Amino acid sequence: MINKKERVILKLSGEALTNSNENIYSIDILKNITEQISYLIKNYQLKIGIVIGGGNIFRGSLAKSLGMIKNEESADHMGMLATTINAIALNIYLKNAKIKSIVLNAREIKGLLNQPSEEKISEEFIKNDVIIFGGGTGKPYVSTDTAAALRAIESKSSYILMAKNNIDGIYDKDPNHFTNAKFFKKLTFKEFIDLKLQAIDHQALQKLEGTDIKIIVFNMNGKNNIIKLYENKLKAKTILTK
């Protein structure tokens, strides 16, 4: 499915880093993610870009409870800062595991983080095996799904591996609430949009139209599911193409 020495984007939600409402991060989950990334780098020479969300730190529901519903732009900026915090945290964990990694942030933080560009990404992938992209796109009202699409294009990646929590792929409705939910094994971007499915931001798919980048949606939960996906041993997944 995916070839050796390819570039791929791994899209993680912030919630994927935690298994508790009490702690921002789960050490067990960070360890599992790190071990899988290390395995894929060593055995398949992948270059991996990670686009990370911020939902473990700041979510829309929290913004609403804080009375920020009328100031959505400020809430989005807080969400972007949360993704930056997660990117730095994951980078520290990867470096502690001797993985060559760096953070590029949608908005420069002078003396700490540089911004991504096609040239910068190419340059950093010569020196590093993993680039963690923080800050979303740097613009409010834009999802991290769209950030993943943008970074996939900029990095000339072949795939976006879109990790979901406790969901195997794309369904016509939430399978955790509806027993008759229909599972889609394959979809085109247009079919997804025409069916008005909501698991992926439509703006992200529109960015990918005209490219050869594929999206694979899979269940993040489970021992070594990223490796199983890569090695085509994870049977339940959805592939989206142009």
PDB file of C-alpha atoms in Angstrom:
ATOM      1  CA  MET A   1       0.000   0.000   0.000  1.00  0.00           C
ATOM      2  CA  ILE A   2       2.483   2.630   1.210  1.00  0.00           C
ATOM      3  CA  ASN A   3       6.004   2.332  -0.155  1.00  0.00           C
ATOM      4  CA  LYS A   4       9.344   2.586   1.592  1.00  0.00           C
ATOM      5  CA  LYS A   5      10.987   6.007   1.895  1.00  0.00           C
ATOM      6  CA  GLU A   6       7.727   7.845   1.336  1.00  0.00           C
ATOM      7  CA  ARG A   7       6.578  10.955   3.124  1.00  0.00           C
ATOM      8  CA  VAL A   8       3.320  10.653   5.012  1.00  0.00           C
ATOM      9  CA  ILE A   9       1.295  12.956   7.242  1.00  0.00           C
ATOM     10  CA  LEU A  10      -0.052  11.518  10.477  1.00  0.00           C
ATOM     11  CA  LYS A  11      -3.037  13.541  11.689  1.00  0.00           C
ATOM     12  CA  LEU A  12      -3.567  13.212  15.443  1.00  0.00           C
ATOM     13  CA  SER A  13      -6.256  14.827  17.549  1.00  0.00           C
ATOM     14  CA  GLY A  14      -5.223  16.344  20.851  1.00  0.00           C
ATOM     15  CA  GLU A  15      -7.587  13.900  22.533  1.00  0.00           C
ATOM     16  CA  ALA A  16      -5.468  11.048  21.114  1.00  0.00           C
ATOM     17  CA  LEU A  17      -2.716  12.037  23.556  1.00  0.00           C
ATOM     18  CA  THR A  18      -4.795  11.477  26.662  1.00  0.00           C
ATOM     19  CA  ASN A  19      -6.975   8.797  28.185  1.00  0.00           C
ATOM     20  CA  SER A  20      -8.094  10.792  31.213  1.00  0.00           C
ATOM     21  CA  ASN A  21     -10.019  13.950  31.971  1.00  0.00           C
ATOM     22  CA  GLU A  22      -7.563  14.664  34.763  1.00  0.00           C
ATOM     23  CA  ASN A  23      -4.290  14.725  32.820  1.00  0.00           C
ATOM     24  CA  ILE A  24      -3.397  16.529  29.598  1.00  0.00           C
ATOM     25  CA  TYR A  25      -1.122  13.690  28.467  1.00  0.00           C
ATOM     26  CA  SER A  26      -1.021   9.931  28.893  1.00  0.00           C
ATOM     27  CA  ILE A  27       2.545   8.690  29.196  1.00  0.00           C
ATOM     28  CA  ASP A  28       1.456   5.245  27.976  1.00  0.00           C
ATOM     29  CA  ILE A  29      -0.110   6.730  24.831  1.00  0.00           C
ATOM     30  CA  LEU A  30       2.897   8.960  24.109  1.00  0.00           C
ATOM     31  CA  LYS A  31       5.167   5.923  24.556  1.00  0.00           C
ATOM     32  CA  ASN A  32       3.016   3.834  22.196  1.00  0.00           C
ATOM     33  CA  ILE A  33       2.962   6.545  19.512  1.00  0.00           C
ATOM     34  CA  THR A  34       6.712   7.078  19.830  1.00  0.00           C
ATOM     35  CA  GLU A  35       7.523   3.359  19.602  1.00  0.00           C
ATOM     36  CA  GLN A  36       5.400   2.979  16.486  1.00  0.00           C
ATOM     37  CA  ILE A  37       6.985   5.992  14.809  1.00  0.00           C
ATOM     38  CA  SER A  38      10.450   4.679  15.669  1.00  0.00           C
ATOM     39  CA  TYR A  39       9.579   1.267  14.193  1.00  0.00           C
ATOM     40  CA  LEU A  40       8.298   2.762  10.927  1.00  0.00           C
ATOM     41  CA  ILE A  41      11.338   4.996  10.538  1.00  0.00           C
ATOM     42  CA  LYS A  42      13.813   2.174  11.181  1.00  0.00           C
ATOM     43  CA  ASN A  43      12.064  -0.489   9.099  1.00  0.00           C
ATOM     44  CA  TYR A  44      10.608   1.559   6.241  1.00  0.00           C
ATOM     45  CA  GLN A  45      12.721   4.729   6.189  1.00  0.00           C
ATOM     46  CA  LEU A  46       9.608   6.889   6.277  1.00  0.00           C
ATOM     47  CA  LYS A  47       9.656  10.634   6.659  1.00  0.00           C
ATOM     48  CA  ILE A  48       6.684  11.469   8.868  1.00  0.00           C
ATOM     49  CA  GLY A  49       4.934  14.791   9.264  1.00  0.00           C
ATOM     50  CA  ILE A  50       2.618  14.998  12.267  1.00  0.00           C
ATOM     51  CA  VAL A  51      -0.249  17.479  12.366  1.00  0.00           C
ATOM     52  CA  ILE A  52      -1.645  17.645  15.861  1.00  0.00           C
ATOM     53  CA  GLY A  53      -4.824  19.049  17.360  1.00  0.00           C
ATOM     54  CA  GLY A  54      -5.297  20.756  20.714  1.00  0.00           C
ATOM     55  CA  GLY A  55      -8.506  19.257  22.070  1.00  0.00           C
ATOM     56  CA  ASN A  56      -6.852  17.790  25.158  1.00  0.00           C
ATOM     57  CA  ILE A  57      -6.079  21.364  26.285  1.00  0.00           C
ATOM     58  CA  PHE A  58      -8.770  23.570  24.754  1.00  0.00           C
ATOM     59  CA  ARG A  59     -12.034  22.607  23.060  1.00  0.00           C
ATOM     60  CA  GLY A  60     -15.030  24.397  21.632  1.00  0.00           C
ATOM     61  CA  SER A  61     -17.179  23.187  24.519  1.00  0.00           C
ATOM     62  CA  LEU A  62     -14.792  24.870  26.955  1.00  0.00           C
ATOM     63  CA  ALA A  63     -14.907  28.077  24.919  1.00  0.00           C
ATOM     64  CA  LYS A  64     -18.689  27.982  25.123  1.00  0.00           C
ATOM     65  CA  SER A  65     -18.652  27.453  28.884  1.00  0.00           C
ATOM     66  CA  LEU A  66     -16.301  30.425  29.218  1.00  0.00           C
ATOM     67  CA  GLY A  67     -18.802  32.600  27.350  1.00  0.00           C
ATOM     68  CA  MET A  68     -16.591  32.874  24.263  1.00  0.00           C
ATOM     69  CA  ILE A  69     -19.232  31.767  21.781  1.00  0.00           C
ATOM     70  CA  LYS A  70     -19.535  35.333  20.474  1.00  0.00           C
ATOM     71  CA  ASN A  71     -15.776  35.648  20.132  1.00  0.00           C
ATOM     72  CA  GLU A  72     -14.994  32.629  18.008  1.00  0.00           C
ATOM     73  CA  GLU A  73     -11.805  34.125  16.604  1.00  0.00           C
ATOM     74  CA  SER A  74     -10.220  34.407  20.062  1.00  0.00           C
ATOM     75  CA  ALA A  75     -11.287  30.840  20.834  1.00  0.00           C
ATOM     76  CA  ASP A  76      -9.661  29.637  17.603  1.00  0.00           C
ATOM     77  CA  HIS A  77      -6.422  31.417  18.504  1.00  0.00           C
ATOM     78  CA  MET A  78      -6.450  29.667  21.880  1.00  0.00           C
ATOM     79  CA  GLY A  79      -6.992  26.352  20.088  1.00  0.00           C
ATOM     80  CA  MET A  80      -4.029  27.031  17.800  1.00  0.00           C
ATOM     81  CA  LEU A  81      -1.828  27.796  20.809  1.00  0.00           C
ATOM     82  CA  ALA A  82      -2.941  24.477  22.325  1.00  0.00           C
ATOM     83  CA  THR A  83      -1.730  22.637  19.208  1.00  0.00           C
ATOM     84  CA  THR A  84       1.636  24.386  19.558  1.00  0.00           C
ATOM     85  CA  ILE A  85       1.949  23.206  23.166  1.00  0.00           C
ATOM     86  CA  ASN A  86       1.140  19.649  22.067  1.00  0.00           C
ATOM     87  CA  ALA A  87       3.673  19.821  19.226  1.00  0.00           C
ATOM     88  CA  ILE A  88       6.444  20.902  21.601  1.00  0.00           C
ATOM     89  CA  ALA A  89       5.502  18.209  24.134  1.00  0.00           C
ATOM     90  CA  LEU A  90       5.472  15.438  21.523  1.00  0.00           C
ATOM     91  CA  ASN A  91       8.762  16.668  20.092  1.00  0.00           C
ATOM     92  CA  ILE A  92      10.425  16.438  23.509  1.00  0.00           C
ATOM     93  CA  TYR A  93       9.134  12.881  23.892  1.00  0.00           C
ATOM     94  CA  LEU A  94      10.403  11.888  20.423  1.00  0.00           C
ATOM     95  CA  LYS A  95      13.823  13.414  21.061  1.00  0.00           C
ATOM     96  CA  ASN A  96      14.077  11.553  24.368  1.00  0.00           C
ATOM     97  CA  ALA A  97      13.554   8.388  22.315  1.00  0.00           C
ATOM     98  CA  LYS A  98      16.470   9.417  20.026  1.00  0.00           C
ATOM     99  CA  ILE A  99      14.195  10.198  17.076  1.00  0.00           C
ATOM    100  CA  LYS A 100      15.384  13.069  14.909  1.00  0.00           C
ATOM    101  CA  SER A 101      12.482  15.513  15.023  1.00  0.00           C
ATOM    102  CA  ILE A 102      11.645  19.211  14.907  1.00  0.00           C
ATOM    103  CA  VAL A 103       8.586  21.439  15.333  1.00  0.00           C
ATOM    104  CA  LEU A 104       7.513  23.901  12.660  1.00  0.00           C
ATOM    105  CA  ASN A 105       4.729  26.233  13.733  1.00  0.00           C
ATOM    106  CA  ALA A 106       2.210  28.025  11.533  1.00  0.00           C
ATOM    107  CA  ARG A 107       3.136  31.238  13.299  1.00  0.00           C
ATOM    108  CA  GLU A 108       6.774  31.934  14.079  1.00  0.00           C
ATOM    109  CA  ILE A 109       7.784  32.164  17.724  1.00  0.00           C
ATOM    110  CA  LYS A 110      11.061  34.057  17.548  1.00  0.00           C
ATOM    111  CA  GLY A 111      13.957  32.144  19.024  1.00  0.00           C
ATOM    112  CA  LEU A 112      11.863  28.989  19.410  1.00  0.00           C
ATOM    113  CA  LEU A 113       9.852  27.885  16.365  1.00  0.00           C
ATOM    114  CA  ASN A 114      10.098  28.581  12.638  1.00  0.00           C
ATOM    115  CA  GLN A 115       7.254  28.612  10.128  1.00  0.00           C
ATOM    116  CA  PRO A 116       6.784  25.854   7.545  1.00  0.00           C
ATOM    117  CA  SER A 117       7.155  26.358   3.800  1.00  0.00           C
ATOM    118  CA  GLU A 118       7.874  23.929   0.991  1.00  0.00           C
ATOM    119  CA  GLU A 119      11.543  24.900   1.072  1.00  0.00           C
ATOM    120  CA  LYS A 120      11.803  24.726   4.875  1.00  0.00           C
ATOM    121  CA  ILE A 121      10.043  21.352   5.042  1.00  0.00           C
ATOM    122  CA  SER A 122      12.335  19.905   2.364  1.00  0.00           C
ATOM    123  CA  GLU A 123      15.368  21.263   4.211  1.00  0.00           C
ATOM    124  CA  GLU A 124      14.269  19.845   7.577  1.00  0.00           C
ATOM    125  CA  PHE A 125      13.423  16.417   6.157  1.00  0.00           C
ATOM    126  CA  ILE A 126      17.067  16.096   5.078  1.00  0.00           C
ATOM    127  CA  LYS A 127      18.122  16.480   8.731  1.00  0.00           C
ATOM    128  CA  ASN A 128      15.110  14.980  10.532  1.00  0.00           C
ATOM    129  CA  ASP A 129      12.846  11.961  10.254  1.00  0.00           C
ATOM    130  CA  VAL A 130       9.823  13.658  11.827  1.00  0.00           C
ATOM    131  CA  ILE A 131       8.416  17.160  11.497  1.00  0.00           C
ATOM    132  CA  ILE A 132       5.650  18.065  13.929  1.00  0.00           C
ATOM    133  CA  PHE A 133       3.419  20.841  12.634  1.00  0.00           C
ATOM    134  CA  GLY A 134       1.862  23.042  15.303  1.00  0.00           C
ATOM    135  CA  GLY A 135      -0.449  26.021  15.144  1.00  0.00           C
ATOM    136  CA  GLY A 136      -2.903  24.641  12.585  1.00  0.00           C
ATOM    137  CA  THR A 137      -2.795  26.886   9.511  1.00  0.00           C
ATOM    138  CA  GLY A 138      -2.199  29.983  11.625  1.00  0.00           C
ATOM    139  CA  LYS A 139      -5.601  31.344  10.654  1.00  0.00           C
ATOM    140  CA  PRO A 140      -8.857  31.275  12.613  1.00  0.00           C
ATOM    141  CA  TYR A 141     -11.952  29.459  11.329  1.00  0.00           C
ATOM    142  CA  VAL A 142      -9.764  26.763   9.718  1.00  0.00           C
ATOM    143  CA  SER A 143      -9.585  23.191  11.033  1.00  0.00           C
ATOM    144  CA  THR A 144      -6.524  21.049  11.670  1.00  0.00           C
ATOM    145  CA  ASP A 145      -7.889  18.728   8.945  1.00  0.00           C
ATOM    146  CA  THR A 146      -7.237  21.552   6.509  1.00  0.00           C
ATOM    147  CA  ALA A 147      -3.812  22.080   8.084  1.00  0.00           C
ATOM    148  CA  ALA A 148      -3.066  18.391   7.423  1.00  0.00           C
ATOM    149  CA  ALA A 149      -4.079  18.793   3.772  1.00  0.00           C
ATOM    150  CA  LEU A 150      -1.920  21.896   3.400  1.00  0.00           C
ATOM    151  CA  ARG A 151       1.130  20.259   5.021  1.00  0.00           C
ATOM    152  CA  ALA A 152       0.660  17.131   2.887  1.00  0.00           C
ATOM    153  CA  ILE A 153       0.791  19.274  -0.252  1.00  0.00           C
ATOM    154  CA  GLU A 154       3.773  21.320   0.965  1.00  0.00           C
ATOM    155  CA  SER A 155       5.718  18.211   2.022  1.00  0.00           C
ATOM    156  CA  LYS A 156       4.848  16.281  -1.150  1.00  0.00           C
ATOM    157  CA  SER A 157       3.433  13.469   0.974  1.00  0.00           C
ATOM    158  CA  SER A 158       1.640  10.496  -0.560  1.00  0.00           C
ATOM    159  CA  TYR A 159      -0.826   9.846   2.264  1.00  0.00           C
ATOM    160  CA  ILE A 160      -2.597  11.484   5.163  1.00  0.00           C
ATOM    161  CA  LEU A 161      -3.088   8.900   7.906  1.00  0.00           C
ATOM    162  CA  MET A 162      -6.061  10.351   9.768  1.00  0.00           C
ATOM    163  CA  ALA A 163      -6.342   8.840  13.232  1.00  0.00           C
ATOM    164  CA  LYS A 164      -9.760   8.719  14.890  1.00  0.00           C
ATOM    165  CA  ASN A 165     -10.693   7.799  18.443  1.00  0.00           C
ATOM    166  CA  ASN A 166     -12.713   4.563  18.705  1.00  0.00           C
ATOM    167  CA  ILE A 167     -13.982   4.790  15.107  1.00  0.00           C
ATOM    168  CA  ASP A 168     -12.650   2.450  12.390  1.00  0.00           C
ATOM    169  CA  GLY A 169     -13.225   4.741   9.422  1.00  0.00           C
ATOM    170  CA  ILE A 170     -15.990   6.698   7.723  1.00  0.00           C
ATOM    171  CA  TYR A 171     -19.639   5.923   8.475  1.00  0.00           C
ATOM    172  CA  ASP A 172     -22.828   7.662   7.359  1.00  0.00           C
ATOM    173  CA  LYS A 173     -23.557   8.358  11.056  1.00  0.00           C
ATOM    174  CA  ASP A 174     -21.895   7.856  14.409  1.00  0.00           C
ATOM    175  CA  PRO A 175     -21.470   4.073  14.881  1.00  0.00           C
ATOM    176  CA  ASN A 176     -21.130   4.584  18.629  1.00  0.00           C
ATOM    177  CA  HIS A 177     -24.742   5.765  18.732  1.00  0.00           C
ATOM    178  CA  PHE A 178     -26.386   4.033  15.750  1.00  0.00           C
ATOM    179  CA  THR A 179     -26.175   0.262  15.266  1.00  0.00           C
ATOM    180  CA  ASN A 180     -27.300   0.595  11.636  1.00  0.00           C
ATOM    181  CA  ALA A 181     -24.493   3.002  10.692  1.00  0.00           C
ATOM    182  CA  LYS A 182     -23.149   2.237   7.204  1.00  0.00           C
ATOM    183  CA  PHE A 183     -19.380   1.789   6.833  1.00  0.00           C
ATOM    184  CA  PHE A 184     -17.606   3.098   3.716  1.00  0.00           C
ATOM    185  CA  LYS A 185     -14.468   1.208   2.672  1.00  0.00           C
ATOM    186  CA  LYS A 186     -13.667   3.575  -0.206  1.00  0.00           C
ATOM    187  CA  LEU A 187     -14.891   7.044  -1.156  1.00  0.00           C
ATOM    188  CA  THR A 188     -13.846   9.809  -3.484  1.00  0.00           C
ATOM    189  CA  PHE A 189     -13.516  13.302  -2.049  1.00  0.00           C
ATOM    190  CA  LYS A 190     -16.525  14.352  -4.141  1.00  0.00           C
ATOM    191  CA  GLU A 191     -18.653  11.472  -2.873  1.00  0.00           C
ATOM    192  CA  PHE A 192     -17.807  12.366   0.716  1.00  0.00           C
ATOM    193  CA  ILE A 193     -18.849  15.995   0.151  1.00  0.00           C
ATOM    194  CA  ASP A 194     -21.983  15.083  -1.850  1.00  0.00           C
ATOM    195  CA  LEU A 195     -23.115  12.716   0.923  1.00  0.00           C
ATOM    196  CA  LYS A 196     -22.639  15.578   3.412  1.00  0.00           C
ATOM    197  CA  LEU A 197     -20.526  13.404   5.690  1.00  0.00           C
ATOM    198  CA  GLN A 198     -18.910  15.259   8.561  1.00  0.00           C
ATOM    199  CA  ALA A 199     -15.952  13.188   9.804  1.00  0.00           C
ATOM    200  CA  ILE A 200     -13.492  15.312   7.777  1.00  0.00           C
ATOM    201  CA  ASP A 201     -13.609  19.033   7.074  1.00  0.00           C
ATOM    202  CA  HIS A 202     -14.850  19.545   3.501  1.00  0.00           C
ATOM    203  CA  GLN A 203     -12.396  22.413   3.022  1.00  0.00           C
ATOM    204  CA  ALA A 204      -9.535  19.950   3.556  1.00  0.00           C
ATOM    205  CA  LEU A 205     -10.859  17.658   0.823  1.00  0.00           C
ATOM    206  CA  GLN A 206     -11.320  20.563  -1.568  1.00  0.00           C
ATOM    207  CA  LYS A 207      -7.644  21.448  -1.103  1.00  0.00           C
ATOM    208  CA  LEU A 208      -6.648  17.912  -2.073  1.00  0.00           C
ATOM    209  CA  GLU A 209      -8.701  17.765  -5.265  1.00  0.00           C
ATOM    210  CA  GLY A 210      -6.327  17.695  -8.195  1.00  0.00           C
ATOM    211  CA  THR A 211      -3.580  16.002  -6.164  1.00  0.00           C
ATOM    212  CA  ASP A 212      -2.695  12.318  -5.870  1.00  0.00           C
ATOM    213  CA  ILE A 213      -2.698  12.444  -2.064  1.00  0.00           C
ATOM    214  CA  LYS A 214      -4.864   9.786  -0.428  1.00  0.00           C
ATOM    215  CA  ILE A 215      -6.464   9.910   3.025  1.00  0.00           C
ATOM    216  CA  ILE A 216      -6.688   6.772   5.138  1.00  0.00           C
ATOM    217  CA  VAL A 217      -9.047   7.063   8.104  1.00  0.00           C
ATOM    218  CA  PHE A 218      -8.423   4.533  10.862  1.00  0.00           C
ATOM    219  CA  ASN A 219      -8.925   3.807  14.545  1.00  0.00           C
ATOM    220  CA  MET A 220      -6.008   5.134  16.582  1.00  0.00           C
ATOM    221  CA  ASN A 221      -6.957   3.085  19.629  1.00  0.00           C
ATOM    222  CA  GLY A 222      -5.421  -0.330  19.818  1.00  0.00           C
ATOM    223  CA  LYS A 223      -1.907  -1.661  20.176  1.00  0.00           C
ATOM    224  CA  ASN A 224       0.279  -0.736  17.201  1.00  0.00           C
ATOM    225  CA  ASN A 225      -2.598   0.349  14.953  1.00  0.00           C
ATOM    226  CA  ILE A 226      -0.366   2.795  13.039  1.00  0.00           C
ATOM    227  CA  ILE A 227       2.048  -0.033  12.208  1.00  0.00           C
ATOM    228  CA  LYS A 228      -0.810  -2.403  11.355  1.00  0.00           C
ATOM    229  CA  LEU A 229      -2.252   0.241   9.048  1.00  0.00           C
ATOM    230  CA  TYR A 230       1.066   0.745   7.307  1.00  0.00           C
ATOM    231  CA  GLU A 231       1.647  -2.979   6.898  1.00  0.00           C
ATOM    232  CA  ASN A 232      -1.916  -3.449   5.590  1.00  0.00           C
ATOM    233  CA  LYS A 233      -2.893  -5.633   8.544  1.00  0.00           C
ATOM    234  CA  LEU A 234      -5.556  -3.248   9.827  1.00  0.00           C
ATOM    235  CA  LYS A 235      -8.603  -4.415   7.906  1.00  0.00           C
ATOM    236  CA  ALA A 236     -11.167  -1.833   9.057  1.00  0.00           C
ATOM    237  CA  LYS A 237     -10.260   1.498   7.520  1.00  0.00           C
ATOM    238  CA  THR A 238     -11.539   3.928   4.900  1.00  0.00           C
ATOM    239  CA  ILE A 239      -9.519   5.171   1.920  1.00  0.00           C
ATOM    240  CA  LEU A 240     -10.430   8.480   0.291  1.00  0.00           C
ATOM    241  CA  THR A 241      -9.046   9.538  -3.084  1.00  0.00           C
ATOM    242  CA  LYS A 242      -9.661  12.260  -5.649  1.00  0.00           C
TER     243      LYS A 242
END
